[in-house]
Amino acid sequence: MRLISICPSNTELLAYLGLCDQLVGLDDFSDWPSSVQHLPKLGPDLSIRMDELEALKPDLVLASLSVPGMEKNVDELIARGIPHLVLNPQSLENIAEDLLTVGHACNHSKTAELVVDEYHDFINDMKNRAATISYCPELYWEWWPKPIFTPGQINWLTEVSEIAGGRNVFRDVELASIQTDWDDVLRRNPDYIFLAWVGVAQAKVNTKVIEKRPGYDGLSDNQKKQLYIMEEELYCRPSPRLLEGAFKLANILHPEIYSDLRLPAWVTNVK
């Protein structure tokens, strides 16, 4: 098949299913794995150049509503009669379902089933370890600094926090993404602050943005020490890369519980 992915999380799904050799085009933000970076880039995920996409004669285009605004691309795919698949994952289980859906659509069902079995096994192992932890620290995740956006209850990062032995301080808000303010964050008194700004490389995230906010000086020394810049690509994309993010987070919060945990080989072998 001739496959095109127009958002990073879908490119990552294809990589974990061993389908990179069938990709013929990508959106500009699909920066992983390295093995597909030579392929034609078709524009930012919200501004795909459809004439170029159509010229590649895809058998299937993978889109995702997890990217706000992707509907415009989907409407154009429909108008042009281009075969496509639209995903909309919000949870870790949704990602497993998407692996099976994509595997079936690409005639790789057996591979997808094996990957999903190990995906579930790894998550269940993390859940079992989390259940042994006496104190789960409170975690604040920042997706965007101004205005402040953070994940709520209906989001994979709340689940990732829990299986790693922590708790999202905004887990009570029944939304996927919440616009809030710094006063609200301070009232919730997080033990850890994790910055994973969407679309921003880790090296470009500046903690001074946080340190200059009113009330930051009132945080405890321990809270200030527990301010981390995290990889956007391991926490903000609904793909199995979240397992790698969960593994890293767990070893920050509770290394004594998770240090002997091992990621599935299909996670670590993709380059």
PDB file of C-alpha atoms in Angstrom:
ATOM      1  CA  MET A   1       0.000   0.000   0.000  1.00  0.00           C
ATOM      2  CA  ARG A   2       0.952   3.631  -0.510  1.00  0.00           C
ATOM      3  CA  LEU A   3       0.382   5.331   2.851  1.00  0.00           C
ATOM      4  CA  ILE A   4       0.429   8.988   3.847  1.00  0.00           C
ATOM      5  CA  SER A   5       0.299  10.277   7.427  1.00  0.00           C
ATOM      6  CA  ILE A   6      -0.741  13.867   8.075  1.00  0.00           C
ATOM      7  CA  CYS A   7       0.006  14.071  11.800  1.00  0.00           C
ATOM      8  CA  PRO A   8       2.907  12.849  13.989  1.00  0.00           C
ATOM      9  CA  SER A   9       0.958  10.405  16.167  1.00  0.00           C
ATOM     10  CA  ASN A  10      -0.264   8.498  13.119  1.00  0.00           C
ATOM     11  CA  THR A  11       3.248   8.322  11.683  1.00  0.00           C
ATOM     12  CA  GLU A  12       4.328   6.817  14.991  1.00  0.00           C
ATOM     13  CA  LEU A  13       1.515   4.237  14.914  1.00  0.00           C
ATOM     14  CA  LEU A  14       2.697   3.119  11.475  1.00  0.00           C
ATOM     15  CA  ALA A  15       6.288   2.904  12.693  1.00  0.00           C
ATOM     16  CA  TYR A  16       5.379   0.624  15.597  1.00  0.00           C
ATOM     17  CA  LEU A  17       3.422  -1.597  13.217  1.00  0.00           C
ATOM     18  CA  GLY A  18       6.452  -1.947  10.925  1.00  0.00           C
ATOM     19  CA  LEU A  19       4.831  -0.063   8.058  1.00  0.00           C
ATOM     20  CA  CYS A  20       7.370   2.717   7.479  1.00  0.00           C
ATOM     21  CA  ASP A  21       8.428   1.172   4.154  1.00  0.00           C
ATOM     22  CA  GLN A  22       4.899   1.803   2.832  1.00  0.00           C
ATOM     23  CA  LEU A  23       4.873   5.510   3.680  1.00  0.00           C
ATOM     24  CA  VAL A  24       5.187   7.840   0.674  1.00  0.00           C
ATOM     25  CA  GLY A  25       4.520  11.231   2.326  1.00  0.00           C
ATOM     26  CA  LEU A  26       4.242  13.024   5.690  1.00  0.00           C
ATOM     27  CA  ASP A  27       3.167  16.241   7.338  1.00  0.00           C
ATOM     28  CA  ASP A  28       5.939  18.666   8.311  1.00  0.00           C
ATOM     29  CA  PHE A  29       5.688  17.896  12.044  1.00  0.00           C
ATOM     30  CA  SER A  30       6.238  14.123  11.748  1.00  0.00           C
ATOM     31  CA  ASP A  31       9.804  14.223  13.057  1.00  0.00           C
ATOM     32  CA  TRP A  32      10.103  10.543  14.106  1.00  0.00           C
ATOM     33  CA  PRO A  33      11.292   7.973  13.252  1.00  0.00           C
ATOM     34  CA  SER A  34      14.446   9.128  11.474  1.00  0.00           C
ATOM     35  CA  SER A  35      14.053   6.423   8.825  1.00  0.00           C
ATOM     36  CA  VAL A  36      11.191   8.308   7.118  1.00  0.00           C
ATOM     37  CA  GLN A  37      12.578  11.835   7.201  1.00  0.00           C
ATOM     38  CA  HIS A  38      13.634  11.643   3.541  1.00  0.00           C
ATOM     39  CA  LEU A  39      10.013  11.387   2.390  1.00  0.00           C
ATOM     40  CA  PRO A  40       8.137  14.324   0.832  1.00  0.00           C
ATOM     41  CA  LYS A  41       6.812  16.732   3.461  1.00  0.00           C
ATOM     42  CA  LEU A  42       3.348  17.989   2.568  1.00  0.00           C
ATOM     43  CA  GLY A  43       3.002  20.963   4.893  1.00  0.00           C
ATOM     44  CA  PRO A  44       1.999  21.570   8.527  1.00  0.00           C
ATOM     45  CA  ASP A  45      -0.678  19.216   9.804  1.00  0.00           C
ATOM     46  CA  LEU A  46      -3.333  21.963   9.604  1.00  0.00           C
ATOM     47  CA  SER A  47      -2.267  23.214   6.164  1.00  0.00           C
ATOM     48  CA  ILE A  48      -1.619  20.098   4.101  1.00  0.00           C
ATOM     49  CA  ARG A  49      -0.983  20.836   0.432  1.00  0.00           C
ATOM     50  CA  MET A  50      -3.663  18.587  -0.993  1.00  0.00           C
ATOM     51  CA  ASP A  51      -2.579  18.825  -4.621  1.00  0.00           C
ATOM     52  CA  GLU A  52       0.829  17.415  -3.661  1.00  0.00           C
ATOM     53  CA  LEU A  53      -0.786  14.766  -1.473  1.00  0.00           C
ATOM     54  CA  GLU A  54      -3.120  13.665  -4.262  1.00  0.00           C
ATOM     55  CA  ALA A  55      -0.238  13.524  -6.747  1.00  0.00           C
ATOM     56  CA  LEU A  56       1.411  10.831  -4.585  1.00  0.00           C
ATOM     57  CA  LYS A  57      -1.592   8.563  -5.350  1.00  0.00           C
ATOM     58  CA  PRO A  58      -2.088   7.223  -1.825  1.00  0.00           C
ATOM     59  CA  ASP A  59      -4.070   4.075  -1.142  1.00  0.00           C
ATOM     60  CA  LEU A  60      -4.788   5.389   2.356  1.00  0.00           C
ATOM     61  CA  VAL A  61      -4.265   8.684   4.197  1.00  0.00           C
ATOM     62  CA  LEU A  62      -4.216   8.667   8.016  1.00  0.00           C
ATOM     63  CA  ALA A  63      -5.695  11.733   9.741  1.00  0.00           C
ATOM     64  CA  SER A  64      -6.479  12.373  13.402  1.00  0.00           C
ATOM     65  CA  LEU A  65      -8.990  14.591  15.178  1.00  0.00           C
ATOM     66  CA  SER A  66      -6.636  14.663  18.170  1.00  0.00           C
ATOM     67  CA  VAL A  67      -5.160  17.633  16.277  1.00  0.00           C
ATOM     68  CA  PRO A  68      -7.675  20.501  16.659  1.00  0.00           C
ATOM     69  CA  GLY A  69      -8.565  21.826  13.222  1.00  0.00           C
ATOM     70  CA  MET A  70      -7.841  18.597  11.347  1.00  0.00           C
ATOM     71  CA  GLU A  71     -11.469  18.579  10.152  1.00  0.00           C
ATOM     72  CA  LYS A  72     -10.478  20.925   7.316  1.00  0.00           C
ATOM     73  CA  ASN A  73      -8.110  18.317   5.893  1.00  0.00           C
ATOM     74  CA  VAL A  74     -10.678  15.559   6.335  1.00  0.00           C
ATOM     75  CA  ASP A  75     -13.301  17.574   4.459  1.00  0.00           C
ATOM     76  CA  GLU A  76     -10.864  18.039   1.586  1.00  0.00           C
ATOM     77  CA  LEU A  77      -9.990  14.340   1.493  1.00  0.00           C
ATOM     78  CA  ILE A  78     -13.699  13.565   1.272  1.00  0.00           C
ATOM     79  CA  ALA A  79     -14.253  16.166  -1.463  1.00  0.00           C
ATOM     80  CA  ARG A  80     -11.439  14.702  -3.554  1.00  0.00           C
ATOM     81  CA  GLY A  81     -12.495  11.103  -2.976  1.00  0.00           C
ATOM     82  CA  ILE A  82      -9.119  10.170  -1.454  1.00  0.00           C
ATOM     83  CA  PRO A  83      -9.242   6.994   0.707  1.00  0.00           C
ATOM     84  CA  HIS A  84      -8.593   7.924   4.306  1.00  0.00           C
ATOM     85  CA  LEU A  85      -8.900   6.840   7.918  1.00  0.00           C
ATOM     86  CA  VAL A  86      -9.722   9.313  10.700  1.00  0.00           C
ATOM     87  CA  LEU A  87      -8.606   8.502  14.263  1.00  0.00           C
ATOM     88  CA  ASN A  88      -9.553  10.388  17.438  1.00  0.00           C
ATOM     89  CA  PRO A  89      -7.706   8.920  20.446  1.00  0.00           C
ATOM     90  CA  GLN A  90      -8.193  10.404  23.924  1.00  0.00           C
ATOM     91  CA  SER A  91      -6.998   7.551  26.133  1.00  0.00           C
ATOM     92  CA  LEU A  92      -4.395   4.802  26.362  1.00  0.00           C
ATOM     93  CA  GLU A  93      -7.054   2.262  25.396  1.00  0.00           C
ATOM     94  CA  ASN A  94      -8.046   4.348  22.373  1.00  0.00           C
ATOM     95  CA  ILE A  95      -4.434   4.108  21.201  1.00  0.00           C
ATOM     96  CA  ALA A  96      -4.561   0.317  21.459  1.00  0.00           C
ATOM     97  CA  GLU A  97      -7.796   0.345  19.453  1.00  0.00           C
ATOM     98  CA  ASP A  98      -6.166   2.575  16.830  1.00  0.00           C
ATOM     99  CA  LEU A  99      -3.250   0.167  16.471  1.00  0.00           C
ATOM    100  CA  LEU A 100      -5.725  -2.602  15.683  1.00  0.00           C
ATOM    101  CA  THR A 101      -7.735  -0.391  13.325  1.00  0.00           C
ATOM    102  CA  VAL A 102      -4.686   0.733  11.376  1.00  0.00           C
ATOM    103  CA  GLY A 103      -3.244  -2.782  11.345  1.00  0.00           C
ATOM    104  CA  HIS A 104      -6.477  -4.155   9.898  1.00  0.00           C
ATOM    105  CA  ALA A 105      -6.714  -1.388   7.283  1.00  0.00           C
ATOM    106  CA  CYS A 106      -3.126  -2.051   6.180  1.00  0.00           C
ATOM    107  CA  ASN A 107      -3.349  -5.868   6.185  1.00  0.00           C
ATOM    108  CA  HIS A 108      -1.110  -6.116   9.255  1.00  0.00           C
ATOM    109  CA  SER A 109      -3.673  -7.407  11.743  1.00  0.00           C
ATOM    110  CA  LYS A 110      -1.449 -10.117  13.253  1.00  0.00           C
ATOM    111  CA  THR A 111       1.398  -7.700  13.887  1.00  0.00           C
ATOM    112  CA  ALA A 112      -1.041  -5.215  15.428  1.00  0.00           C
ATOM    113  CA  GLU A 113      -2.489  -7.879  17.740  1.00  0.00           C
ATOM    114  CA  LEU A 114       0.966  -8.846  18.993  1.00  0.00           C
ATOM    115  CA  VAL A 115       1.914  -5.206  19.574  1.00  0.00           C
ATOM    116  CA  VAL A 116      -1.344  -4.500  21.412  1.00  0.00           C
ATOM    117  CA  ASP A 117      -0.917  -7.553  23.658  1.00  0.00           C
ATOM    118  CA  GLU A 118       2.508  -6.313  24.773  1.00  0.00           C
ATOM    119  CA  TYR A 119       1.193  -2.747  25.023  1.00  0.00           C
ATOM    120  CA  HIS A 120      -1.492  -3.923  27.464  1.00  0.00           C
ATOM    121  CA  ASP A 121       0.973  -6.092  29.383  1.00  0.00           C
ATOM    122  CA  PHE A 122       3.310  -3.149  29.933  1.00  0.00           C
ATOM    123  CA  ILE A 123       0.502  -0.852  31.088  1.00  0.00           C
ATOM    124  CA  ASN A 124      -0.868  -3.524  33.427  1.00  0.00           C
ATOM    125  CA  ASP A 125       2.593  -4.043  34.912  1.00  0.00           C
ATOM    126  CA  MET A 126       2.822  -0.306  35.581  1.00  0.00           C
ATOM    127  CA  LYS A 127      -0.669  -0.283  37.130  1.00  0.00           C
ATOM    128  CA  ASN A 128       0.240  -3.160  39.447  1.00  0.00           C
ATOM    129  CA  ARG A 129       3.370  -1.350  40.610  1.00  0.00           C
ATOM    130  CA  ALA A 130       1.432   1.893  41.105  1.00  0.00           C
ATOM    131  CA  ALA A 131      -1.022   0.042  43.350  1.00  0.00           C
ATOM    132  CA  THR A 132       1.808  -0.675  45.823  1.00  0.00           C
ATOM    133  CA  ILE A 133       2.738   2.996  46.301  1.00  0.00           C
ATOM    134  CA  SER A 134       1.668   4.564  49.584  1.00  0.00           C
ATOM    135  CA  TYR A 135       1.862   8.217  48.459  1.00  0.00           C
ATOM    136  CA  CYS A 136       1.186   9.347  44.906  1.00  0.00           C
ATOM    137  CA  PRO A 137       2.526  12.886  44.401  1.00  0.00           C
ATOM    138  CA  GLU A 138       0.414  15.606  42.791  1.00  0.00           C
ATOM    139  CA  LEU A 139       1.555  16.535  39.262  1.00  0.00           C
ATOM    140  CA  TYR A 140       0.927  19.687  37.268  1.00  0.00           C
ATOM    141  CA  TRP A 141       1.361  19.322  33.510  1.00  0.00           C
ATOM    142  CA  GLU A 142       1.691  22.469  31.435  1.00  0.00           C
ATOM    143  CA  TRP A 143       0.887  22.162  27.738  1.00  0.00           C
ATOM    144  CA  TRP A 144       1.099  25.867  26.938  1.00  0.00           C
ATOM    145  CA  PRO A 145       2.348  28.811  29.029  1.00  0.00           C
ATOM    146  CA  LYS A 146       0.308  31.830  27.885  1.00  0.00           C
ATOM    147  CA  PRO A 147      -2.593  31.370  28.219  1.00  0.00           C
ATOM    148  CA  ILE A 148      -2.037  28.334  30.414  1.00  0.00           C
ATOM    149  CA  PHE A 149      -3.370  25.038  29.067  1.00  0.00           C
ATOM    150  CA  THR A 150      -3.194  21.770  30.977  1.00  0.00           C
ATOM    151  CA  PRO A 151      -4.682  18.291  30.462  1.00  0.00           C
ATOM    152  CA  GLY A 152      -7.840  17.352  32.338  1.00  0.00           C
ATOM    153  CA  GLN A 153      -9.565  14.128  33.299  1.00  0.00           C
ATOM    154  CA  ILE A 154     -10.371  13.023  29.736  1.00  0.00           C
ATOM    155  CA  ASN A 155      -6.774  12.800  28.583  1.00  0.00           C
ATOM    156  CA  TRP A 156      -4.035  10.227  28.316  1.00  0.00           C
ATOM    157  CA  LEU A 157      -1.697  12.257  30.570  1.00  0.00           C
ATOM    158  CA  THR A 158      -4.016  11.732  33.520  1.00  0.00           C
ATOM    159  CA  GLU A 159      -3.696   7.974  32.900  1.00  0.00           C
ATOM    160  CA  VAL A 160       0.060   8.200  32.330  1.00  0.00           C
ATOM    161  CA  SER A 161       0.372  10.045  35.655  1.00  0.00           C
ATOM    162  CA  GLU A 162      -1.568   7.329  37.471  1.00  0.00           C
ATOM    163  CA  ILE A 163       0.287   4.324  36.086  1.00  0.00           C
ATOM    164  CA  ALA A 164       3.555   6.089  36.951  1.00  0.00           C
ATOM    165  CA  GLY A 165       2.460   6.514  40.570  1.00  0.00           C
ATOM    166  CA  GLY A 166       1.298  10.137  40.448  1.00  0.00           C
ATOM    167  CA  ARG A 167      -1.937  12.117  40.155  1.00  0.00           C
ATOM    168  CA  ASN A 168      -2.798  14.933  37.767  1.00  0.00           C
ATOM    169  CA  VAL A 169      -3.850  17.930  39.880  1.00  0.00           C
ATOM    170  CA  PHE A 170      -6.553  18.718  37.286  1.00  0.00           C
ATOM    171  CA  ARG A 171      -8.011  15.186  37.243  1.00  0.00           C
ATOM    172  CA  ASP A 172     -11.304  16.536  38.634  1.00  0.00           C
ATOM    173  CA  VAL A 173     -12.058  18.614  35.515  1.00  0.00           C
ATOM    174  CA  GLU A 174     -13.998  16.575  32.945  1.00  0.00           C
ATOM    175  CA  LEU A 175     -12.247  17.988  29.890  1.00  0.00           C
ATOM    176  CA  ALA A 176      -9.406  16.838  27.660  1.00  0.00           C
ATOM    177  CA  SER A 177      -7.685  20.239  27.717  1.00  0.00           C
ATOM    178  CA  ILE A 178      -8.254  23.066  30.202  1.00  0.00           C
ATOM    179  CA  GLN A 179      -7.486  26.756  29.912  1.00  0.00           C
ATOM    180  CA  THR A 180      -6.677  27.973  33.414  1.00  0.00           C
ATOM    181  CA  ASP A 181      -4.425  30.431  35.246  1.00  0.00           C
ATOM    182  CA  TRP A 182      -1.416  30.308  37.535  1.00  0.00           C
ATOM    183  CA  ASP A 183      -3.458  31.134  40.655  1.00  0.00           C
ATOM    184  CA  ASP A 184      -5.511  27.979  40.074  1.00  0.00           C
ATOM    185  CA  VAL A 185      -2.330  25.935  39.695  1.00  0.00           C
ATOM    186  CA  LEU A 186      -0.922  27.326  42.955  1.00  0.00           C
ATOM    187  CA  ARG A 187      -4.166  26.569  44.816  1.00  0.00           C
ATOM    188  CA  ARG A 188      -3.851  22.939  43.780  1.00  0.00           C
ATOM    189  CA  ASN A 189      -0.337  22.865  45.309  1.00  0.00           C
ATOM    190  CA  PRO A 190       1.441  20.369  43.012  1.00  0.00           C
ATOM    191  CA  ASP A 191       4.454  18.427  44.230  1.00  0.00           C
ATOM    192  CA  TYR A 192       5.917  18.381  40.714  1.00  0.00           C
ATOM    193  CA  ILE A 193       5.678  20.771  37.763  1.00  0.00           C
ATOM    194  CA  PHE A 194       6.194  19.221  34.320  1.00  0.00           C
ATOM    195  CA  LEU A 195       6.520  21.445  31.266  1.00  0.00           C
ATOM    196  CA  ALA A 196       5.687  19.747  27.968  1.00  0.00           C
ATOM    197  CA  TRP A 197       4.754  22.601  25.645  1.00  0.00           C
ATOM    198  CA  VAL A 198       2.981  21.358  22.535  1.00  0.00           C
ATOM    199  CA  GLY A 199       5.047  21.794  19.386  1.00  0.00           C
ATOM    200  CA  VAL A 200       8.069  23.189  21.277  1.00  0.00           C
ATOM    201  CA  ALA A 201      11.370  21.313  21.338  1.00  0.00           C
ATOM    202  CA  GLN A 202      12.626  20.442  24.808  1.00  0.00           C
ATOM    203  CA  ALA A 203      15.734  22.611  24.366  1.00  0.00           C
ATOM    204  CA  LYS A 204      13.583  25.675  23.676  1.00  0.00           C
ATOM    205  CA  VAL A 205      11.408  25.464  26.793  1.00  0.00           C
ATOM    206  CA  ASN A 206      12.481  28.194  29.221  1.00  0.00           C
ATOM    207  CA  THR A 207      11.778  27.672  32.926  1.00  0.00           C
ATOM    208  CA  LYS A 208      12.160  31.413  33.524  1.00  0.00           C
ATOM    209  CA  VAL A 209       8.644  31.792  32.131  1.00  0.00           C
ATOM    210  CA  ILE A 210       7.451  29.887  35.221  1.00  0.00           C
ATOM    211  CA  GLU A 211       9.931  31.371  37.660  1.00  0.00           C
ATOM    212  CA  LYS A 212       8.775  34.932  36.859  1.00  0.00           C
ATOM    213  CA  ARG A 213       5.118  34.219  37.627  1.00  0.00           C
ATOM    214  CA  PRO A 214       3.604  35.832  40.753  1.00  0.00           C
ATOM    215  CA  GLY A 215       3.664  33.399  43.648  1.00  0.00           C
ATOM    216  CA  TYR A 216       6.464  31.228  42.305  1.00  0.00           C
ATOM    217  CA  ASP A 217       8.783  32.436  45.074  1.00  0.00           C
ATOM    218  CA  GLY A 218       6.246  31.131  47.585  1.00  0.00           C
ATOM    219  CA  LEU A 219       6.733  27.550  46.438  1.00  0.00           C
ATOM    220  CA  SER A 220       8.788  25.319  48.707  1.00  0.00           C
ATOM    221  CA  ASP A 221      12.405  24.526  47.863  1.00  0.00           C
ATOM    222  CA  ASN A 222      11.327  20.976  47.138  1.00  0.00           C
ATOM    223  CA  GLN A 223       8.672  22.112  44.670  1.00  0.00           C
ATOM    224  CA  LYS A 224      11.185  24.330  42.888  1.00  0.00           C
ATOM    225  CA  LYS A 225      13.620  21.428  42.614  1.00  0.00           C
ATOM    226  CA  GLN A 226      10.867  19.309  41.124  1.00  0.00           C
ATOM    227  CA  LEU A 227      10.304  21.500  38.074  1.00  0.00           C
ATOM    228  CA  TYR A 228      11.072  19.437  34.959  1.00  0.00           C
ATOM    229  CA  ILE A 229      11.173  20.114  31.237  1.00  0.00           C
ATOM    230  CA  MET A 230       9.792  17.025  29.514  1.00  0.00           C
ATOM    231  CA  GLU A 231       9.905  15.899  25.895  1.00  0.00           C
ATOM    232  CA  GLU A 232       6.784  17.073  24.094  1.00  0.00           C
ATOM    233  CA  GLU A 233       6.961  14.077  21.782  1.00  0.00           C
ATOM    234  CA  LEU A 234       6.750  11.606  24.696  1.00  0.00           C
ATOM    235  CA  TYR A 235       3.750  13.189  26.415  1.00  0.00           C
ATOM    236  CA  CYS A 236       1.672  15.239  23.969  1.00  0.00           C
ATOM    237  CA  ARG A 237       1.081  12.787  21.124  1.00  0.00           C
ATOM    238  CA  PRO A 238      -1.457   9.937  21.353  1.00  0.00           C
ATOM    239  CA  SER A 239       0.783   7.112  20.202  1.00  0.00           C
ATOM    240  CA  PRO A 240       2.627   4.232  21.904  1.00  0.00           C
ATOM    241  CA  ARG A 241       5.530   6.633  22.505  1.00  0.00           C
ATOM    242  CA  LEU A 242       3.532   7.481  25.638  1.00  0.00           C
ATOM    243  CA  LEU A 243       4.840   4.206  27.081  1.00  0.00           C
ATOM    244  CA  GLU A 244       8.351   5.615  26.864  1.00  0.00           C
ATOM    245  CA  GLY A 245       7.103   8.797  28.528  1.00  0.00           C
ATOM    246  CA  ALA A 246       5.345   6.849  31.285  1.00  0.00           C
ATOM    247  CA  PHE A 247       8.510   4.829  31.898  1.00  0.00           C
ATOM    248  CA  LYS A 248      10.595   8.002  32.243  1.00  0.00           C
ATOM    249  CA  LEU A 249       8.031   9.659  34.510  1.00  0.00           C
ATOM    250  CA  ALA A 250       7.772   6.595  36.762  1.00  0.00           C
ATOM    251  CA  ASN A 251      11.529   6.564  37.243  1.00  0.00           C
ATOM    252  CA  ILE A 252      11.472  10.235  38.246  1.00  0.00           C
ATOM    253  CA  LEU A 253       8.692   9.732  40.779  1.00  0.00           C
ATOM    254  CA  HIS A 254       9.421   6.228  42.146  1.00  0.00           C
ATOM    255  CA  PRO A 255      12.701   4.789  40.849  1.00  0.00           C
ATOM    256  CA  GLU A 256      12.701   2.214  43.640  1.00  0.00           C
ATOM    257  CA  ILE A 257       9.459   0.749  42.242  1.00  0.00           C
ATOM    258  CA  TYR A 258      10.015   1.002  38.499  1.00  0.00           C
ATOM    259  CA  SER A 259      13.782   0.786  37.941  1.00  0.00           C
ATOM    260  CA  ASP A 260      13.703  -2.857  36.811  1.00  0.00           C
ATOM    261  CA  LEU A 261      10.816  -2.292  34.387  1.00  0.00           C
ATOM    262  CA  ARG A 262      11.660  -2.865  30.724  1.00  0.00           C
ATOM    263  CA  LEU A 263       9.961  -1.330  27.702  1.00  0.00           C
ATOM    264  CA  PRO A 264       8.715  -3.722  24.996  1.00  0.00           C
ATOM    265  CA  ALA A 265      11.332  -4.398  22.314  1.00  0.00           C
ATOM    266  CA  TRP A 266       9.111  -2.903  19.588  1.00  0.00           C
ATOM    267  CA  VAL A 267       9.217   0.442  21.443  1.00  0.00           C
ATOM    268  CA  THR A 268      12.992   0.588  21.736  1.00  0.00           C
ATOM    269  CA  ASN A 269      13.874  -0.926  18.356  1.00  0.00           C
ATOM    270  CA  VAL A 270      12.247   1.681  16.114  1.00  0.00           C
ATOM    271  CA  LYS A 271      14.758   4.262  14.901  1.00  0.00           C
TER     272      LYS A 271
END
